[in-house]
PDB file of C-alpha atoms in Angstrom:
ATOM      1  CA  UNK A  29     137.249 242.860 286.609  1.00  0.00           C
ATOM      2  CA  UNK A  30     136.265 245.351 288.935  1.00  0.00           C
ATOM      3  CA  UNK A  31     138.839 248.345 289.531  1.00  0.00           C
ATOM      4  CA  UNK A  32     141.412 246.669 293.131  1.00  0.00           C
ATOM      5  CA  UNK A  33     141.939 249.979 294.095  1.00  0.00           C
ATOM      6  CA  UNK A  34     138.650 250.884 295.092  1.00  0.00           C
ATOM      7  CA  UNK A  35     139.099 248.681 298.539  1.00  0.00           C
ATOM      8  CA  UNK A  36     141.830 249.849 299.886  1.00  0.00           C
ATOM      9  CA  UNK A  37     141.363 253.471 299.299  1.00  0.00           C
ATOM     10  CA  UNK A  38     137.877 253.108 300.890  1.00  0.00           C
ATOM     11  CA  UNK A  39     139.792 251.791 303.987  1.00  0.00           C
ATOM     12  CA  UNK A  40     142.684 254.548 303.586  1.00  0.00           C
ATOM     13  CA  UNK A  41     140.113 257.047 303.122  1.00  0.00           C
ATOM     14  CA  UNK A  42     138.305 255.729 306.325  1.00  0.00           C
ATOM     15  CA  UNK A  43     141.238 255.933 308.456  1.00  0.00           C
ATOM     16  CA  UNK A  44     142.308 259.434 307.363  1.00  0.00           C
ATOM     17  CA  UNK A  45     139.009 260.690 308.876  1.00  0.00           C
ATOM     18  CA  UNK A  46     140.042 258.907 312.001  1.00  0.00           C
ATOM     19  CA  UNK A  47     143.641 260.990 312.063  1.00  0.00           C
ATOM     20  CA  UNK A  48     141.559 264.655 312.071  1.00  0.00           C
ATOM     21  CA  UNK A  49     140.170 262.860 315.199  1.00  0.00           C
ATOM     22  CA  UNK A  50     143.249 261.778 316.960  1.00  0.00           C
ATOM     23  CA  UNK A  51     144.518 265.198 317.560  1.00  0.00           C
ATOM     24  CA  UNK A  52     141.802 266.184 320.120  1.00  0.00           C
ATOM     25  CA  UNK A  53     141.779 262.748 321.619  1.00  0.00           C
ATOM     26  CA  UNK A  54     144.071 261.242 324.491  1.00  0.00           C
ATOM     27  CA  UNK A  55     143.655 258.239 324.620  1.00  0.00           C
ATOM     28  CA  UNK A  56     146.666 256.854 323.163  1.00  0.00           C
ATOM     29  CA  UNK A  57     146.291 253.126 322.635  1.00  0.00           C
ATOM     30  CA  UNK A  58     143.124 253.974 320.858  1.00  0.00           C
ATOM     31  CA  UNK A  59     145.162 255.774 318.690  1.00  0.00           C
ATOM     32  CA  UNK A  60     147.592 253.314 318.256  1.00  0.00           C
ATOM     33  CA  UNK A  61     145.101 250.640 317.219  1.00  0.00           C
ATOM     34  CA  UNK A  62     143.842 253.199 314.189  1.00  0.00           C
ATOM     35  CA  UNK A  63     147.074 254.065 313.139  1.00  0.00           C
ATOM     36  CA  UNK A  64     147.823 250.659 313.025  1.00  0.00           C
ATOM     37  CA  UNK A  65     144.851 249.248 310.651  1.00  0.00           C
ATOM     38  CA  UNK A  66     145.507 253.130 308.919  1.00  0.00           C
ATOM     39  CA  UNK A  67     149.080 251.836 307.494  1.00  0.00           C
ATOM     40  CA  UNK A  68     147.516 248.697 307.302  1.00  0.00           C
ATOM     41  CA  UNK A  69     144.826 249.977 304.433  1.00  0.00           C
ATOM     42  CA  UNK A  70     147.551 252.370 303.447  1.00  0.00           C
ATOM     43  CA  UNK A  71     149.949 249.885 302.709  1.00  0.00           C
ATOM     44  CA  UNK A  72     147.550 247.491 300.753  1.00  0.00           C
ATOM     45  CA  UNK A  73     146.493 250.536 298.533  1.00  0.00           C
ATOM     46  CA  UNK A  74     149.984 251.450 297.951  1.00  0.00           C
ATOM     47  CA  UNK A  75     150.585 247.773 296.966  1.00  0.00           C
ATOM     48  CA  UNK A  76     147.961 247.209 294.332  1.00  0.00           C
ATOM     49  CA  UNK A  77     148.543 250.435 292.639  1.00  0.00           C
ATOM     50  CA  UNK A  78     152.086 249.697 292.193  1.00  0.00           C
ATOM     51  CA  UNK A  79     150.565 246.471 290.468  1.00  0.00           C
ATOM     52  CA  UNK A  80     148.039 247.877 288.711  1.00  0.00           C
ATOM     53  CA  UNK A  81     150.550 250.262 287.265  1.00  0.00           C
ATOM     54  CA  UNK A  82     153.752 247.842 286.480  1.00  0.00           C
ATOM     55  CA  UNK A  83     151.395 245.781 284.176  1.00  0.00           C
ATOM     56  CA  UNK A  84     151.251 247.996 281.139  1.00  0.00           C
ATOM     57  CA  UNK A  85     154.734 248.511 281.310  1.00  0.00           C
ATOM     58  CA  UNK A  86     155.500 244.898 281.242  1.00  0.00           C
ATOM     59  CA  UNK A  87     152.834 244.282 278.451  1.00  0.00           C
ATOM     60  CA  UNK A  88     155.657 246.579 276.376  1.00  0.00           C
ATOM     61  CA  UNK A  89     157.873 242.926 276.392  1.00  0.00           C
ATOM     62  CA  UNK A  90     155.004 241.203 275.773  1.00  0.00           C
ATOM     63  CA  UNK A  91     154.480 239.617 279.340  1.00  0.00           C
ATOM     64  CA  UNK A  92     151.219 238.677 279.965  1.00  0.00           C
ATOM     65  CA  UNK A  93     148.342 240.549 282.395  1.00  0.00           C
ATOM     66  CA  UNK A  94     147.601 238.772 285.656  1.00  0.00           C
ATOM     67  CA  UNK A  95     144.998 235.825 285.415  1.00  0.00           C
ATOM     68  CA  UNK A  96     142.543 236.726 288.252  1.00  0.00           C
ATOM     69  CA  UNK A  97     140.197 233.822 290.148  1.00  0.00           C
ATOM     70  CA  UNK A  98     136.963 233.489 289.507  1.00  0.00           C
ATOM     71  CA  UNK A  99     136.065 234.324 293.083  1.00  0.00           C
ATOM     72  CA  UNK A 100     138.165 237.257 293.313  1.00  0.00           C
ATOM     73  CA  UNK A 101     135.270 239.942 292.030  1.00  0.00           C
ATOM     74  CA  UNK A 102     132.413 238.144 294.877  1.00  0.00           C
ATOM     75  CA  UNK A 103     135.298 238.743 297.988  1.00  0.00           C
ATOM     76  CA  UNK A 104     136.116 241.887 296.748  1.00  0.00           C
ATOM     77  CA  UNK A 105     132.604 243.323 296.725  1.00  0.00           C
ATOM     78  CA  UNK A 106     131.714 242.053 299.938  1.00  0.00           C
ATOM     79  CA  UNK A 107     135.219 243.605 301.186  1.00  0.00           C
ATOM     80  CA  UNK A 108     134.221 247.228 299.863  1.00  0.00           C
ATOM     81  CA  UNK A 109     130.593 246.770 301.356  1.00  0.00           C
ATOM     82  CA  UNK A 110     132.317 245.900 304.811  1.00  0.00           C
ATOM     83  CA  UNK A 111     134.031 249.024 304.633  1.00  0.00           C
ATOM     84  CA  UNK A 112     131.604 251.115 303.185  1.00  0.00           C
ATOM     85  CA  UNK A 113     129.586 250.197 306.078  1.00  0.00           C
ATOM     86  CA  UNK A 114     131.901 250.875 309.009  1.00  0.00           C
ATOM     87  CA  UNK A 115     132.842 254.246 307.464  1.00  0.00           C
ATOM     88  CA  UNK A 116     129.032 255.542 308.197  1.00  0.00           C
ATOM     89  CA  UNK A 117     128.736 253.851 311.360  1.00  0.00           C
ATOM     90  CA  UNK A 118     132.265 255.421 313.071  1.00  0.00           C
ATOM     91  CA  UNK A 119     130.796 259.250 312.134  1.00  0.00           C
ATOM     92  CA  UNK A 120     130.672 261.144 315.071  1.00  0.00           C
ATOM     93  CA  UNK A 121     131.141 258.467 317.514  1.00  0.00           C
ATOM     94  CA  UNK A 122     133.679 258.462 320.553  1.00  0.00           C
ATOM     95  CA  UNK A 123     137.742 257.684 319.452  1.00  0.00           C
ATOM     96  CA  UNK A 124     136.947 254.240 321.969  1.00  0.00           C
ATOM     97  CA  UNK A 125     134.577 253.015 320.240  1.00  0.00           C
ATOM     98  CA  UNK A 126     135.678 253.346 316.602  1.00  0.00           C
ATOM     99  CA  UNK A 127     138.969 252.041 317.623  1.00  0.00           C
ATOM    100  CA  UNK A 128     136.631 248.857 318.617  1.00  0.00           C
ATOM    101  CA  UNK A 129     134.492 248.990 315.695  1.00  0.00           C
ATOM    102  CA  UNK A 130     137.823 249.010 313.002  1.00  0.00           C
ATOM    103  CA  UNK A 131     139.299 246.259 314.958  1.00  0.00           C
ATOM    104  CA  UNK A 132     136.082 244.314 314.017  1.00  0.00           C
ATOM    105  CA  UNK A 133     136.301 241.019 312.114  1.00  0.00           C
ATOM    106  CA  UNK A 134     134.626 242.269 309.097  1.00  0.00           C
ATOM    107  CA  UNK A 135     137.385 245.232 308.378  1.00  0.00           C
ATOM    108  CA  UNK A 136     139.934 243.009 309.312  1.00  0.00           C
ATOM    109  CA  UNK A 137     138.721 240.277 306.731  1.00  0.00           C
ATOM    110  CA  UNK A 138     138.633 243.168 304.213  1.00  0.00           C
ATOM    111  CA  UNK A 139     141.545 243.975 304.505  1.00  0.00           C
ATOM    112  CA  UNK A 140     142.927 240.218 304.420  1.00  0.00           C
ATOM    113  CA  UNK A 141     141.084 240.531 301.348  1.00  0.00           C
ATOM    114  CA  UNK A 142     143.297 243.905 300.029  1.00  0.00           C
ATOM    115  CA  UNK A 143     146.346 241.919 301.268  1.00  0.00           C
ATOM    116  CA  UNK A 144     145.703 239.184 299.925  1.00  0.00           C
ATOM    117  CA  UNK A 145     144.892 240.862 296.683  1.00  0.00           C
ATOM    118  CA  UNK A 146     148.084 242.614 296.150  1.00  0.00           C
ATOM    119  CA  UNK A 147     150.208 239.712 297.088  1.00  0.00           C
ATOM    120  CA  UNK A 148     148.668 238.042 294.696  1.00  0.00           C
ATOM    121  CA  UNK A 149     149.040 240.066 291.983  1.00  0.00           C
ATOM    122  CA  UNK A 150     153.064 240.463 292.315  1.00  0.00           C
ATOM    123  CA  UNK A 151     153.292 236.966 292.542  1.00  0.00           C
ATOM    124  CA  UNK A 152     151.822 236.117 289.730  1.00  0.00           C
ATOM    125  CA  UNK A 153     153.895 239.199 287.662  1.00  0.00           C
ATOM    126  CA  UNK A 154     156.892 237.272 289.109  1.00  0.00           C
ATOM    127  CA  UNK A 155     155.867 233.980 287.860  1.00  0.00           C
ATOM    128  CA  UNK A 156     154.859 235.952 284.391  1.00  0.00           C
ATOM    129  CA  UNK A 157     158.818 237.776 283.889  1.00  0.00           C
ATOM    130  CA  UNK A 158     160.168 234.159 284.962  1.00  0.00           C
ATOM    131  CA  UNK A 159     158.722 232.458 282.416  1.00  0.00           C
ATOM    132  CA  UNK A 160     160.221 235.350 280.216  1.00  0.00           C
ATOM    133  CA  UNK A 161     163.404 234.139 280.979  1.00  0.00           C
ATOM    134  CA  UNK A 162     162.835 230.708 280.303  1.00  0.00           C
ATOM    135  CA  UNK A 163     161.413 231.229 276.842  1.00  0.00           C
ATOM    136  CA  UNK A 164     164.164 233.293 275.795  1.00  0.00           C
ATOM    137  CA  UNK A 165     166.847 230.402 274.440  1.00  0.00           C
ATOM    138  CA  UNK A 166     170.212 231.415 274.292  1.00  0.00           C
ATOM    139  CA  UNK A 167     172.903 229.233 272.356  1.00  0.00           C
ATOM    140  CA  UNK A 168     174.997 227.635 274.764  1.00  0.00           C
ATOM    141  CA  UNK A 169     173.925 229.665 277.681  1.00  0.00           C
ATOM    142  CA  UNK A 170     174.658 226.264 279.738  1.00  0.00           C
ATOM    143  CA  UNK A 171     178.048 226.089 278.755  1.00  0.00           C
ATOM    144  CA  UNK A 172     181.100 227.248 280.979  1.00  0.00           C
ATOM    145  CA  UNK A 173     182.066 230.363 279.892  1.00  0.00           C
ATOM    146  CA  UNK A 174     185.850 230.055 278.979  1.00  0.00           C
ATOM    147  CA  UNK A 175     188.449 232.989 278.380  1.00  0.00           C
ATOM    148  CA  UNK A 176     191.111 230.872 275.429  1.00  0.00           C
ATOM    149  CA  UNK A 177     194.360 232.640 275.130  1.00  0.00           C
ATOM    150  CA  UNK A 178     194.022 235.538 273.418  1.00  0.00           C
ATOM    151  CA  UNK A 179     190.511 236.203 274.441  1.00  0.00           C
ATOM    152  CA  UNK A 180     189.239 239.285 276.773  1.00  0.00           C
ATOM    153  CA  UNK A 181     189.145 238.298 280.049  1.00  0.00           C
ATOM    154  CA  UNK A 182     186.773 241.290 280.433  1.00  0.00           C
ATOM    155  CA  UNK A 183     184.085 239.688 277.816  1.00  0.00           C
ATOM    156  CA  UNK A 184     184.379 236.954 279.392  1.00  0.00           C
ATOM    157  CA  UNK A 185     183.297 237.947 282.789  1.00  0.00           C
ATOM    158  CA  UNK A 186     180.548 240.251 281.435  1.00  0.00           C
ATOM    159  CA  UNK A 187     179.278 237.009 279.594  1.00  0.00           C
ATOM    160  CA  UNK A 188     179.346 235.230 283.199  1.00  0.00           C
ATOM    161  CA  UNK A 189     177.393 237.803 284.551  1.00  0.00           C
ATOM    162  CA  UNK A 190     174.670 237.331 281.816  1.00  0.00           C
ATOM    163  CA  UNK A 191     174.890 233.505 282.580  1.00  0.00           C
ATOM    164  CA  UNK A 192     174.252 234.216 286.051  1.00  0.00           C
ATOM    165  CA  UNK A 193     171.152 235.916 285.105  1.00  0.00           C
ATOM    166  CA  UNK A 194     169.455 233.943 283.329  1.00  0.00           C
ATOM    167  CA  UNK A 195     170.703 231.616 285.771  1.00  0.00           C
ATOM    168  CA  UNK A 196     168.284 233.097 288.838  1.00  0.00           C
ATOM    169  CA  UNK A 197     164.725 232.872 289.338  1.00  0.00           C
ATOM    170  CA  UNK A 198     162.473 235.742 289.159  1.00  0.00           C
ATOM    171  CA  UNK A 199     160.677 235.239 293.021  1.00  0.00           C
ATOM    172  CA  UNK A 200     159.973 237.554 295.004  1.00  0.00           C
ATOM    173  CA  UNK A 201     160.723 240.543 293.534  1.00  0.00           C
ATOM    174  CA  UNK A 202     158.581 244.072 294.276  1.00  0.00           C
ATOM    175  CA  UNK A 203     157.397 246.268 290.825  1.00  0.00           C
ATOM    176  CA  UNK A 204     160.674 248.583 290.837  1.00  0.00           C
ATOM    177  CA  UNK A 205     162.644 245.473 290.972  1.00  0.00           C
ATOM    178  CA  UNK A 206     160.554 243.329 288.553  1.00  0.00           C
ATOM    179  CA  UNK A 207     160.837 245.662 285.976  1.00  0.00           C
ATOM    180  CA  UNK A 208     164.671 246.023 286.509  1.00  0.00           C
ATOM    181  CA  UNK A 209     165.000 242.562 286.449  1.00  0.00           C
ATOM    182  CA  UNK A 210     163.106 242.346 282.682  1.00  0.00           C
ATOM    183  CA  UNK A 211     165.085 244.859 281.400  1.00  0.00           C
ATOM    184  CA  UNK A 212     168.270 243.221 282.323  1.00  0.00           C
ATOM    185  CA  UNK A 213     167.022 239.738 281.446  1.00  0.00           C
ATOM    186  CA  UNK A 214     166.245 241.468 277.498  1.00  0.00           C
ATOM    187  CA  UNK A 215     169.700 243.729 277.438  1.00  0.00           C
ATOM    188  CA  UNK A 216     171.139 240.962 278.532  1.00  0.00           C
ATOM    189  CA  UNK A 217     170.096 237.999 275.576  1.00  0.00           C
ATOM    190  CA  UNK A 218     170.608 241.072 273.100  1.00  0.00           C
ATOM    191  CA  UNK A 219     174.370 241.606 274.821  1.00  0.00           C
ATOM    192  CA  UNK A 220     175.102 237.346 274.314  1.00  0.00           C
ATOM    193  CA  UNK A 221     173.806 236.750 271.142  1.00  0.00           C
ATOM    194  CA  UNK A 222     176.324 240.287 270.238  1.00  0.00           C
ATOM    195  CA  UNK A 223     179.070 238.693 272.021  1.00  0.00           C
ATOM    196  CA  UNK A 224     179.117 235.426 272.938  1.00  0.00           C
ATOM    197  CA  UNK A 225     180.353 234.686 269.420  1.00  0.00           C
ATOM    198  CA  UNK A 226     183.508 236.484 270.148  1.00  0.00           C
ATOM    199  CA  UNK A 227     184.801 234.698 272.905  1.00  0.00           C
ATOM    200  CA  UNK A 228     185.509 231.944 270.160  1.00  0.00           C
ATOM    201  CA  UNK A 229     187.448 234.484 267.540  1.00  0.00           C
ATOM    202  CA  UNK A 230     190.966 233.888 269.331  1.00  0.00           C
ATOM    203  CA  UNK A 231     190.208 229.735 268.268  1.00  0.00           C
ATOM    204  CA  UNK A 232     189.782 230.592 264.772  1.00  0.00           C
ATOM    205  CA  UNK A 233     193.482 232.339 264.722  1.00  0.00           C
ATOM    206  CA  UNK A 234     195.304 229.471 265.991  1.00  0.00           C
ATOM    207  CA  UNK A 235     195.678 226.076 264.191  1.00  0.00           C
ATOM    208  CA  UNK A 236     192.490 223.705 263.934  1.00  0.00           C
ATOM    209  CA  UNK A 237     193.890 220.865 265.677  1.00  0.00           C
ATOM    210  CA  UNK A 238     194.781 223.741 267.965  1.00  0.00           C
ATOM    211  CA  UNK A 239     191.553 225.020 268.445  1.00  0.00           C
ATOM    212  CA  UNK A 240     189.588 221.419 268.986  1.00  0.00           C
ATOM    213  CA  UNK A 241     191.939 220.883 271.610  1.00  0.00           C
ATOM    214  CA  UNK A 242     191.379 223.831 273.448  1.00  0.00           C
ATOM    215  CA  UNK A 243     187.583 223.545 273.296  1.00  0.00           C
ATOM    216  CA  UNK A 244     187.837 219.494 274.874  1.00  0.00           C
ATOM    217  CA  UNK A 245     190.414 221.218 277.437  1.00  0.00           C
ATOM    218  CA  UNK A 246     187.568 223.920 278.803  1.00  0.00           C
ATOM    219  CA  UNK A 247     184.782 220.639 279.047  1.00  0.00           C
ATOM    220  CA  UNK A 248     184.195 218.900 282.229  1.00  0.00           C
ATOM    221  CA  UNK A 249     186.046 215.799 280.624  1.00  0.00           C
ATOM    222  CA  UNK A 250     188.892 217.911 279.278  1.00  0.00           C
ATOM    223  CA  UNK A 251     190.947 216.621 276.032  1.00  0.00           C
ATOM    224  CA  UNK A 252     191.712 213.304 275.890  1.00  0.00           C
ATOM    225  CA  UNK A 253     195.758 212.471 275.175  1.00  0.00           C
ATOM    226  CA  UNK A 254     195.719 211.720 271.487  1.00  0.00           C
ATOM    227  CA  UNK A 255     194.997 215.681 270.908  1.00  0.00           C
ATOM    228  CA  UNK A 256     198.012 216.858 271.049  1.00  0.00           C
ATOM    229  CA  UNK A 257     199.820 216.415 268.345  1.00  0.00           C
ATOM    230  CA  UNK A 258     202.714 217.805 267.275  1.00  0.00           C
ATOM    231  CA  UNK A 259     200.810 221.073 266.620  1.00  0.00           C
ATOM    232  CA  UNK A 260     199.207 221.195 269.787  1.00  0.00           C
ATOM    233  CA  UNK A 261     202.878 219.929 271.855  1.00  0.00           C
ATOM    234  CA  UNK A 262     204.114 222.543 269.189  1.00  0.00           C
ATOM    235  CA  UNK A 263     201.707 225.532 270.874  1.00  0.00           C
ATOM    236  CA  UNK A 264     201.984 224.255 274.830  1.00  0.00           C
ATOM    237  CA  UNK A 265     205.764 224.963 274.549  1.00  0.00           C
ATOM    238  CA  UNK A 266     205.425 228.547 274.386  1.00  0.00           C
ATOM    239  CA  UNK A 267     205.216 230.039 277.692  1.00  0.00           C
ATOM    240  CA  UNK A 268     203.188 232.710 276.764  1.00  0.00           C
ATOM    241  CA  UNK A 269     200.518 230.411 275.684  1.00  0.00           C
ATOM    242  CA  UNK A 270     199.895 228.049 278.907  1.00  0.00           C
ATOM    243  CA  UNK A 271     200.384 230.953 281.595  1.00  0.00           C
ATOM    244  CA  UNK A 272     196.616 230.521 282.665  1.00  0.00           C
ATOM    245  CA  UNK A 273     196.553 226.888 281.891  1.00  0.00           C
ATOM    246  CA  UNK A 274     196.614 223.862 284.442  1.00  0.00           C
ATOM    247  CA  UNK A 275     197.174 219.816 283.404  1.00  0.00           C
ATOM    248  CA  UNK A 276     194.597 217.832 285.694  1.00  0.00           C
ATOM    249  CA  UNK A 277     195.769 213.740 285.635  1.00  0.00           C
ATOM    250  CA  UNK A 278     192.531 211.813 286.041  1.00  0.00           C
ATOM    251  CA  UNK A 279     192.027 208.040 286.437  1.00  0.00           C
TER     252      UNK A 279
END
């Protein structure tokens, strides 16, 4: 694979010459066209380094390098050649006429090429940390998380949180936030698998036919009538017990 950078810094290297130039020029929206494509080339270096450099840190979670197209290597020589070649020709020449000669199709389909590059390279790092998340199986991750009496209210939201995370697609994101976003997504599945468990312990203290009918209370279809028995009517009639708990009729 030959080395991304190499294109765009050609181009940012090109249009650095051009800003030693600018100084003793006045024609300003000759200047303005070079500073354009300058940020332009500028940008798309800054882009694919930041690639180039995220991947070995997300190889450390085993997340797979980028899977470049077999045409990728032909555009991007022809790209540096195009670039190569305006950089010798705009040498000495007036400020009017380079600011002609970078507007030119050929740099400007290089640097599609640069963009285009980049782009495609954080895309596919996003689609790479997604399927990350996916593979990562939780137990129960789907469920609602429920605070039962008894239970911290406080695990309970930082467990909802966690849901919510693995909840959200990776799309979109630049390198800072990519790798942010891993980290979270494998602190995260260490932090559920630590504590989901414990948003259960308060069950196991009450009475079984307590605890089953607290679990078919927190489904979608809640707990059907012939739970509560006299253990269960037994529990409901302390006060302290159904503060946070509401009786839904359904048809």
């Amino acid at each position: 694979m030959p080395t991304p950078e190499s294109l765009a810094s050609r181009a940012e290297s090109l249009l650095n010459r051009l800003a030693q130039v600018e100084a003793q020029e006045t024609d300003q929206q000759a200047r303005v066209e070079i500073e354009k494509v300058r940020v332009r080339a500028s940008k798309a270096r800054q882009d694919i380094d930041n690639a180039l450099d995220v991947i070995p840190v997300l190889a450390e979670y085993e997340i797979r390098q980028p899977a470049v197209r077999k045409a990728a290597p032909t555009d991007l020589a022809k790209a540096r050649t195009a670039l190569r070649m305006t950089a010798t020709t705009i040498i000495g020449t007036p400020i009017d006429d380079v600011s002609s000669r970078i507007r030119s199709q050929s740099v400007n389909n290089a640097l599609d090429t640069a963009e285009r590059f980049a782009k495609y390279l954080l895309a596919d790092l996003n689609r790479s940390v997604d399927i990350k998340r996916l593979q990562i199986q939780l137990d129960r991750i789907e469920q609602p998380i429920v605070a039962y009496p008894g239970a911290s209210e406080a695990l309970a939201v930082r467990l909802r949180g966690i849901q919510r995370l693995f909840q959200r697609k990776v799309d979109g994101l630049n390198t800072g936030e990519l790798v942010k976003r891993l980290q979270d997504i494998v602190s995260g599945a260490q932090s559920w698998m630590a504590d989901r468990p414990k948003l259960d312990q308060s069950l196991e203290r009450q009475h079984p036919e307590v605890g089953e009918f607290l679990r078919q209370a927190a489904t979608e279809d809640g707990a059907p009538w012939q739970l509560i028995t006299s253990a269960v009517h037994g529990w409901l009639s302390d006060p302290e017990n159904t503060v946070n708990l509401r009786i839904v009729l359904r048809s």
